[in-house]
Short mmCIF file of C-alpha atoms in Angstrom, two decimals:
data_model
loop_
_atom_site.label_atom_id
_atom_site.label_comp_id
_atom_site.label_asym_id
_atom_site.label_seq_id
_atom_site.Cartn_x
_atom_site.Cartn_y
_atom_site.Cartn_z
CA MET A 124 0.03 -0.27 0.13
CA SER A 125 1.08 3.81 -0.39
CA ASP A 126 -0.41 7.06 -0.39
CA ASP A 127 1.83 8.16 -3.51
CA ARG A 128 1.36 5.27 -5.58
CA VAL A 129 -1.34 3.11 -7.22
CA HIS A 130 -1.54 -0.68 -7.96
CA MET A 131 -2.54 -1.49 -12.17
CA THR A 132 -3.02 -4.97 -13.59
CA LEU A 133 -1.09 -5.39 -16.55
CA ASP A 134 -4.63 -5.50 -18.48
CA GLU A 135 -4.92 -2.01 -16.64
CA VAL A 136 -2.17 -0.21 -17.95
CA ARG A 137 -2.74 -1.52 -21.08
CA ASP A 138 -6.45 -0.04 -21.06
CA PHE A 139 -5.14 2.88 -19.46
CA ALA A 140 -2.25 3.75 -22.55
CA ARG A 141 -5.04 2.93 -25.21
CA THR A 142 -7.80 5.16 -23.72
CA ILE A 143 -5.14 7.81 -23.17
CA LEU A 144 -3.91 7.44 -26.91
CA THR A 145 -6.85 7.06 -28.46
CA ARG A 146 -8.45 10.98 -26.66
CA VAL A 147 -5.48 12.30 -28.16
CA GLY A 148 -6.52 11.48 -31.59
CA LEU A 149 -4.68 7.70 -32.46
CA ALA A 150 -5.84 6.02 -34.96
CA PRO A 151 -6.21 2.39 -33.83
CA ASP A 152 -3.99 0.17 -35.17
CA HIS A 153 -0.77 2.68 -33.92
CA VAL A 154 -2.76 2.89 -30.36
CA GLU A 155 -2.17 -1.07 -30.72
CA ALA A 156 1.24 -0.96 -31.71
CA VAL A 157 2.25 2.17 -28.88
CA ALA A 158 0.47 1.13 -25.91
CA GLU A 159 2.09 -2.30 -26.21
CA THR A 160 5.63 -0.88 -26.03
CA MET A 161 4.43 0.88 -23.02
CA VAL A 162 3.19 -2.17 -21.49
CA ALA A 163 6.68 -3.90 -21.66
CA GLY A 164 8.19 -1.01 -20.10
CA GLU A 165 5.70 -0.88 -17.26
CA ARG A 166 5.80 -4.86 -16.95
CA ASP A 167 9.73 -5.38 -16.72
CA GLY A 168 10.39 -2.41 -14.12
CA CYS A 169 11.93 0.29 -17.08
CA GLY A 170 9.31 3.00 -15.68
CA SER A 171 11.14 5.96 -17.95
CA HIS A 172 9.87 3.68 -20.71
CA GLY A 173 6.10 2.73 -19.85
CA ILE A 174 3.06 4.86 -19.13
CA TYR A 175 5.88 7.99 -18.47
CA ARG A 176 5.57 7.75 -22.14
CA LEU A 177 2.45 8.84 -23.04
CA LEU A 178 3.46 12.78 -21.85
CA VAL A 179 5.81 13.12 -24.50
CA ALA A 180 3.21 10.73 -27.01
CA ALA A 181 0.65 13.20 -25.99
CA HIS A 182 2.53 16.32 -26.50
CA SER A 183 4.48 14.43 -30.14
CA VAL A 184 0.59 13.78 -31.42
CA ALA A 185 -0.96 17.63 -30.11
CA THR A 186 2.19 19.66 -31.52
CA GLY A 187 2.16 17.93 -35.51
CA VAL A 188 5.50 15.84 -34.50
CA VAL A 189 4.05 12.66 -35.71
CA ASP A 190 0.86 12.06 -38.38
CA PRO A 191 -1.33 10.15 -35.37
CA ASN A 192 -3.04 8.45 -39.05
CA ALA A 193 0.36 7.56 -41.22
CA THR A 194 0.35 4.23 -43.33
CA PRO A 195 3.77 2.73 -42.84
CA VAL A 196 4.28 1.24 -46.86
CA LEU A 197 6.96 -2.03 -47.13
CA THR A 198 9.12 -2.26 -50.14
CA ARG A 199 11.88 -4.61 -50.86
CA PRO A 200 14.74 -2.77 -52.25
CA ALA A 201 17.23 -5.82 -52.87
CA PRO A 202 16.43 -9.26 -51.88
CA ALA A 203 17.56 -9.20 -48.03
CA ILE A 204 16.69 -5.37 -47.49
CA LEU A 205 13.47 -4.28 -46.48
CA ARG A 206 12.38 -0.65 -46.11
CA VAL A 207 9.18 0.12 -44.27
CA ASP A 208 8.20 4.32 -44.69
CA GLY A 209 6.15 5.13 -41.57
CA GLY A 210 5.17 8.28 -43.07
CA GLY A 211 5.51 10.46 -39.94
CA GLY A 212 3.96 8.16 -37.71
CA PHE A 213 5.58 6.39 -34.83
CA ALA A 214 8.35 3.72 -35.02
CA GLN A 215 5.98 0.58 -33.48
CA LEU A 216 3.67 0.36 -36.34
CA ALA A 217 6.41 0.87 -38.90
CA PHE A 218 8.19 -2.23 -36.92
CA GLU A 219 4.94 -4.43 -36.87
CA THR A 220 4.15 -3.93 -40.87
CA GLY A 221 7.82 -4.92 -41.80
CA ARG A 222 8.54 -7.33 -39.12
CA GLN A 223 7.42 -10.84 -40.47
CA ALA A 224 8.85 -9.93 -43.83
CA LEU A 225 11.90 -9.58 -42.09
CA VAL A 226 11.83 -12.47 -40.27
CA ASP A 227 10.73 -14.57 -43.67
CA THR A 228 13.57 -13.03 -45.45
CA ALA A 229 16.33 -13.62 -42.71
CA ARG A 230 15.28 -17.00 -42.66
CA ALA A 231 15.27 -17.64 -46.78
CA GLN A 232 18.77 -15.78 -47.24
CA GLY A 233 20.68 -16.19 -44.19
CA LEU A 234 20.47 -12.08 -43.21
CA ALA A 235 18.06 -9.06 -43.54
CA ALA A 236 18.56 -5.67 -42.55
CA LEU A 237 14.90 -3.85 -41.99
CA ALA A 238 14.91 0.36 -42.68
CA LEU A 239 12.35 1.91 -40.81
CA ASN A 240 12.58 5.27 -42.73
CA ASN A 241 10.38 8.87 -41.65
CA VAL A 242 9.45 7.32 -38.41
CA VAL A 243 9.16 9.36 -34.80
CA HIS A 244 10.34 7.46 -32.08
CA PHE A 245 10.23 7.43 -28.10
CA ALA A 246 10.66 4.23 -27.09
CA ALA A 247 13.51 1.74 -25.80
CA LEU A 248 14.52 -1.18 -28.76
CA TRP A 249 14.70 -4.11 -27.14
CA PRO A 250 10.71 -4.90 -27.21
CA GLU A 251 11.32 -5.14 -30.69
CA VAL A 252 14.30 -6.89 -30.54
CA GLU A 253 13.23 -9.30 -28.11
CA ALA A 254 10.09 -9.68 -30.45
CA LEU A 255 12.71 -10.99 -32.83
CA VAL A 256 14.76 -12.87 -31.02
CA ALA A 257 11.66 -15.39 -30.39
CA GLU A 258 11.44 -16.16 -33.73
CA GLY A 259 15.55 -18.09 -33.37
CA LEU A 260 16.94 -14.82 -35.02
CA VAL A 261 20.27 -12.84 -33.62
CA VAL A 262 18.93 -9.35 -33.57
CA ILE A 263 20.89 -5.58 -33.84
CA ALA A 264 19.04 -2.54 -34.00
CA VAL A 265 20.24 1.30 -33.80
CA THR A 266 18.52 4.55 -34.08
CA PRO A 267 19.13 7.72 -33.69
CA SER A 268 17.53 10.47 -31.84
CA HIS A 269 17.18 14.17 -30.80
CA ALA A 270 21.08 16.21 -30.81
CA TRP A 271 20.99 16.31 -27.15
CA VAL A 272 24.67 14.56 -26.36
CA ALA A 273 27.74 16.29 -26.36
CA PRO A 274 30.87 14.14 -28.16
CA ALA A 275 33.83 13.39 -25.92
CA GLY A 276 35.98 16.57 -25.71
CA GLY A 277 33.18 18.73 -26.30
CA THR A 278 29.83 20.23 -24.30
CA LYS A 279 27.61 21.10 -27.17
CA PRO A 280 24.76 18.71 -28.04
CA LEU A 281 25.46 16.93 -31.83
CA PHE A 282 24.55 13.05 -31.28
CA GLY A 283 21.29 11.45 -30.06
CA THR A 284 20.85 8.89 -26.87
CA ASN A 285 21.67 6.61 -29.71
CA PRO A 286 20.50 3.06 -28.21
CA ILE A 287 22.40 -0.09 -29.74
CA ALA A 288 20.47 -3.53 -28.97
CA PHE A 289 20.90 -6.73 -29.50
CA GLY A 290 19.30 -9.66 -29.02
CA TRP A 291 20.39 -13.71 -28.86
CA PRO A 292 18.18 -16.52 -28.91
CA ARG A 293 19.09 -18.98 -26.16
CA PRO A 294 17.44 -22.24 -24.99
CA GLY A 295 14.23 -21.99 -22.79
CA GLY A 296 12.84 -18.78 -23.50
CA ARG A 297 14.83 -16.10 -21.91
CA PRO A 298 17.29 -14.11 -24.12
CA PHE A 299 20.23 -12.62 -23.79
CA VAL A 300 19.11 -9.04 -25.07
CA PHE A 301 20.96 -5.92 -23.70
CA ASP A 302 19.81 -1.86 -25.16
CA PHE A 303 21.53 0.91 -23.70
CA ALA A 304 22.04 4.57 -25.03
CA THR A 305 25.64 5.44 -26.22
CA SER A 306 25.01 8.21 -23.81
CA ALA A 307 25.61 7.93 -20.11
CA VAL A 308 21.76 7.52 -19.31
CA ALA A 309 18.87 7.35 -20.84
CA ARG A 310 17.32 11.08 -21.42
CA GLY A 311 14.44 9.70 -19.96
CA GLU A 312 15.93 8.97 -16.46
CA ILE A 313 16.91 12.78 -16.28
CA GLU A 314 13.45 13.77 -16.89
CA LEU A 315 12.45 11.43 -14.13
CA HIS A 316 15.20 12.81 -11.23
CA ARG A 317 13.77 16.57 -12.69
CA ARG A 318 10.07 15.75 -11.79
CA ALA A 319 11.45 14.21 -8.43
CA ASP A 320 13.44 17.39 -7.81
CA ARG A 321 16.57 15.12 -7.15
CA PRO A 322 20.21 15.72 -8.10
CA VAL A 323 21.78 13.83 -10.94
CA PRO A 324 25.38 12.75 -11.07
CA PRO A 325 27.91 15.42 -12.01
CA ASP A 326 29.30 13.17 -14.75
CA TRP A 327 26.20 12.87 -16.56
CA GLY A 328 26.24 16.30 -18.29
CA TYR A 329 26.77 20.06 -19.02
CA ASP A 330 24.31 23.15 -18.56
CA ALA A 331 23.93 25.41 -21.27
CA GLU A 332 27.76 27.27 -20.90
CA GLY A 333 29.41 23.67 -21.24
CA GLN A 334 30.17 23.27 -17.15
CA GLU A 335 29.57 20.04 -15.48
CA THR A 336 25.78 20.50 -13.45
CA THR A 337 23.82 17.91 -10.86
CA GLU A 338 20.94 19.77 -12.09
CA ALA A 339 18.79 17.65 -13.69
CA ALA A 340 17.13 20.63 -15.70
CA GLN A 341 20.04 21.86 -16.40
CA VAL A 342 21.79 19.15 -18.28
CA LEU A 343 18.78 18.63 -19.62
CA ALA A 344 18.57 22.60 -21.60
CA GLY A 345 22.28 21.92 -22.12
CA ALA A 346 23.97 18.58 -23.06
CA MET A 347 24.13 15.24 -21.75
CA ARG A 348 27.55 12.50 -21.90
CA THR A 349 28.25 10.06 -23.59
CA PHE A 350 28.78 6.54 -21.82
CA GLY A 351 32.91 5.76 -21.60
CA GLY A 352 34.19 8.85 -23.04
CA HIS A 353 35.72 8.28 -26.05
CA LYS A 354 34.40 4.76 -26.80
CA GLY A 355 30.48 5.50 -26.40
CA SER A 356 31.21 8.55 -28.41
CA ALA A 357 32.58 6.27 -31.41
CA LEU A 358 29.60 3.94 -30.96
CA SER A 359 27.32 6.94 -30.95
CA ALA A 360 28.94 8.33 -34.30
CA MET A 361 28.70 4.45 -35.57
CA VAL A 362 24.83 4.86 -34.99
CA GLU A 363 24.50 8.53 -36.41
CA LEU A 364 25.93 6.61 -39.62
CA MET A 365 23.98 3.26 -39.64
CA ALA A 366 21.18 4.53 -39.01
CA GLY A 367 20.99 8.56 -41.04
CA PRO A 368 22.59 8.92 -43.65
CA LEU A 369 23.38 4.86 -44.59
CA ILE A 370 19.32 4.57 -44.71
CA GLY A 371 18.69 7.91 -46.10
CA ASP A 372 17.48 9.08 -42.79
CA LEU A 373 18.05 12.14 -40.48
CA THR A 374 20.62 12.53 -38.53
CA SER A 375 20.14 13.96 -34.57
CA ARG A 376 20.88 17.50 -35.55
CA GLU A 377 19.15 17.46 -38.58
CA SER A 378 15.88 15.94 -36.55
CA ILE A 379 15.87 18.25 -33.71
CA VAL A 380 16.14 20.76 -36.71
CA ARG A 381 12.74 19.17 -37.92
CA ASP A 382 11.48 19.30 -35.06
CA GLY A 383 11.71 23.17 -35.12
CA GLY A 384 11.16 23.58 -30.82
CA ARG A 385 8.13 21.78 -30.82
CA GLY A 386 9.75 19.38 -27.97
CA GLY A 387 8.31 16.63 -29.57
CA SER A 388 10.04 12.73 -30.14
CA PRO A 389 12.92 12.64 -32.29
CA ILE A 390 12.31 12.24 -35.98
CA GLY A 391 13.96 9.71 -38.27
CA GLY A 392 14.74 5.87 -39.16
CA GLU A 393 15.76 2.85 -37.32
CA LEU A 394 18.12 -0.21 -38.54
CA ILE A 395 17.30 -3.64 -37.52
CA LEU A 396 19.55 -6.39 -38.89
CA ALA A 397 18.77 -9.77 -38.15
CA ILE A 398 20.72 -13.01 -38.77
CA ASN A 399 19.79 -16.29 -39.01
CA PRO A 400 22.65 -18.78 -38.13
CA ALA A 401 21.37 -21.49 -39.61
CA GLY A 402 22.33 -19.23 -42.63
CA PHE A 403 25.90 -19.96 -41.26
CA LEU A 404 25.83 -23.47 -39.66
CA GLY A 405 23.06 -25.01 -41.35
CA ASP A 406 22.25 -28.44 -39.22
CA ALA A 407 24.34 -27.45 -36.67
CA ALA A 408 22.58 -24.46 -35.79
CA ALA A 409 21.07 -25.37 -32.25
CA ASP A 410 23.98 -27.15 -30.95
CA GLU A 411 25.93 -24.02 -31.53
CA ILE A 412 23.18 -22.07 -30.25
CA ALA A 413 23.36 -24.21 -26.79
CA ARG A 414 27.31 -24.51 -27.08
CA ALA A 415 26.40 -20.63 -26.59
CA GLU A 416 25.49 -21.10 -23.02
CA ALA A 417 28.65 -21.69 -21.93
CA LEU A 418 29.54 -18.52 -21.90
CA PHE A 419 26.16 -17.01 -20.21
CA ASP A 420 27.21 -20.24 -17.23
CA GLY A 421 30.56 -18.66 -17.24
CA ILE A 422 29.26 -15.16 -16.40
CA GLU A 423 26.62 -16.09 -13.71
CA ALA A 424 29.27 -18.35 -12.38
CA GLN A 425 31.79 -15.81 -11.19
CA GLY A 426 27.75 -13.56 -9.89
CA ALA A 427 28.24 -11.44 -12.72
CA ARG A 428 24.46 -10.36 -13.70
CA LEU A 429 23.39 -11.25 -17.26
CA PRO A 430 22.29 -7.82 -19.49
CA GLY A 431 18.35 -8.08 -19.02
CA ALA A 432 18.32 -10.69 -16.57
CA ARG A 433 16.61 -7.39 -14.10
CA ARG A 434 13.89 -6.93 -16.65
CA HIS A 435 12.98 -10.89 -16.80
CA ALA A 436 12.88 -11.05 -13.13
CA ALA A 437 10.74 -7.75 -13.03
CA ARG A 438 8.42 -9.30 -15.56
CA ALA A 439 8.66 -12.26 -13.33
CA VAL A 440 7.21 -10.75 -10.71
CA SER A 441 4.59 -7.86 -12.70
CA LEU A 442 2.64 -10.44 -14.97
CA THR A 443 1.23 -11.86 -11.53
CA GLU A 444 1.74 -9.24 -8.99
CA GLY A 445 0.93 -5.64 -11.56
CA VAL A 446 2.86 -2.87 -11.38
CA TRP A 447 3.20 0.33 -8.70
CA VAL A 448 2.58 3.37 -10.90
CA SER A 449 2.48 7.29 -9.33
CA LYS A 450 -0.25 9.26 -9.12
CA GLN A 451 1.51 12.17 -9.76
CA LEU A 452 2.07 10.62 -13.62
CA ILE A 453 -1.26 9.85 -13.79
CA ALA A 454 -1.98 13.22 -12.97
CA ASP A 455 -0.16 14.27 -15.03
CA ILE A 456 -0.30 13.11 -18.11
CA GLU A 457 -4.04 13.56 -17.51
CA ASN A 458 -3.57 16.99 -17.29
CA VAL A 459 -1.31 16.88 -20.32
CA VAL A 460 -4.46 15.15 -22.38
CA ARG A 461 -6.56 17.63 -21.28
CA GLU A 462 -4.37 20.38 -22.64
CA ASN A 463 -3.78 19.41 -25.99
CA THR A 464 -7.39 17.85 -26.92
#
């Protein structure tokens, strides 16, 4: 029991997300796809990717950043390359439009690439990666965002948070999946600190004058840092190139210019690479996937945690016990919807 939180089942989270998204004018097929991403965030203990994202989704629709009625279009520029033009809609429906074709192509060709173009992206990549890994594929996904992050050695925004996600299928249905921003922390985490009026560590970012700060609002107005110094900076540049010019879409700096001060979600593209282990290994694929378990055993035998383990642990609890959500967040979401409808 908590005075500042409300208990919700996952079905109640789903119904709430669907109701809010419908009220702000999102078309039904987009509502279903977007809501499931938010449910996944709450289910797996990732509050910054749960219904908190309704705030920015509602704002993006209200300010015209996203087309709430966009119809994604799937094309095949080459035998192993797929492209979905999202038409300016949220990325979730564009992904669903190309998902099965990506799976089928990877199985037939050994590997395949899916470019999502002209989409608005506000969510984590791991739900998409998990959906593809469940089909027995090895997956890498990358996407830029808005120019919020300074390159190592600089203090002015140039890169996005630029997440990289990777997935590997495992026997037993609990895949190895990591998804991390190449920034020191996800922007949503800084926003949650701001909402709670909590300081952030001094290595998370700079204020608008390029000085270190522990004030979340100052970091949001200034520039975030990459993780790992020059290493995170190099990975962030890689994401910019792979999910920007390589697929004919926007870089993070171009995305924030396109936004034009509206404060919406990032505009641009996403690149997903899917590899069918049988394409390399043939009948030996199952044995090699099983042999890879020795690596995971070696990690856990030392007391180390596998990436994604925390999400799976939270999922096991929430599936039966539901989740706790901030009452203030619920109220803020309702207020944003009233102001924008």
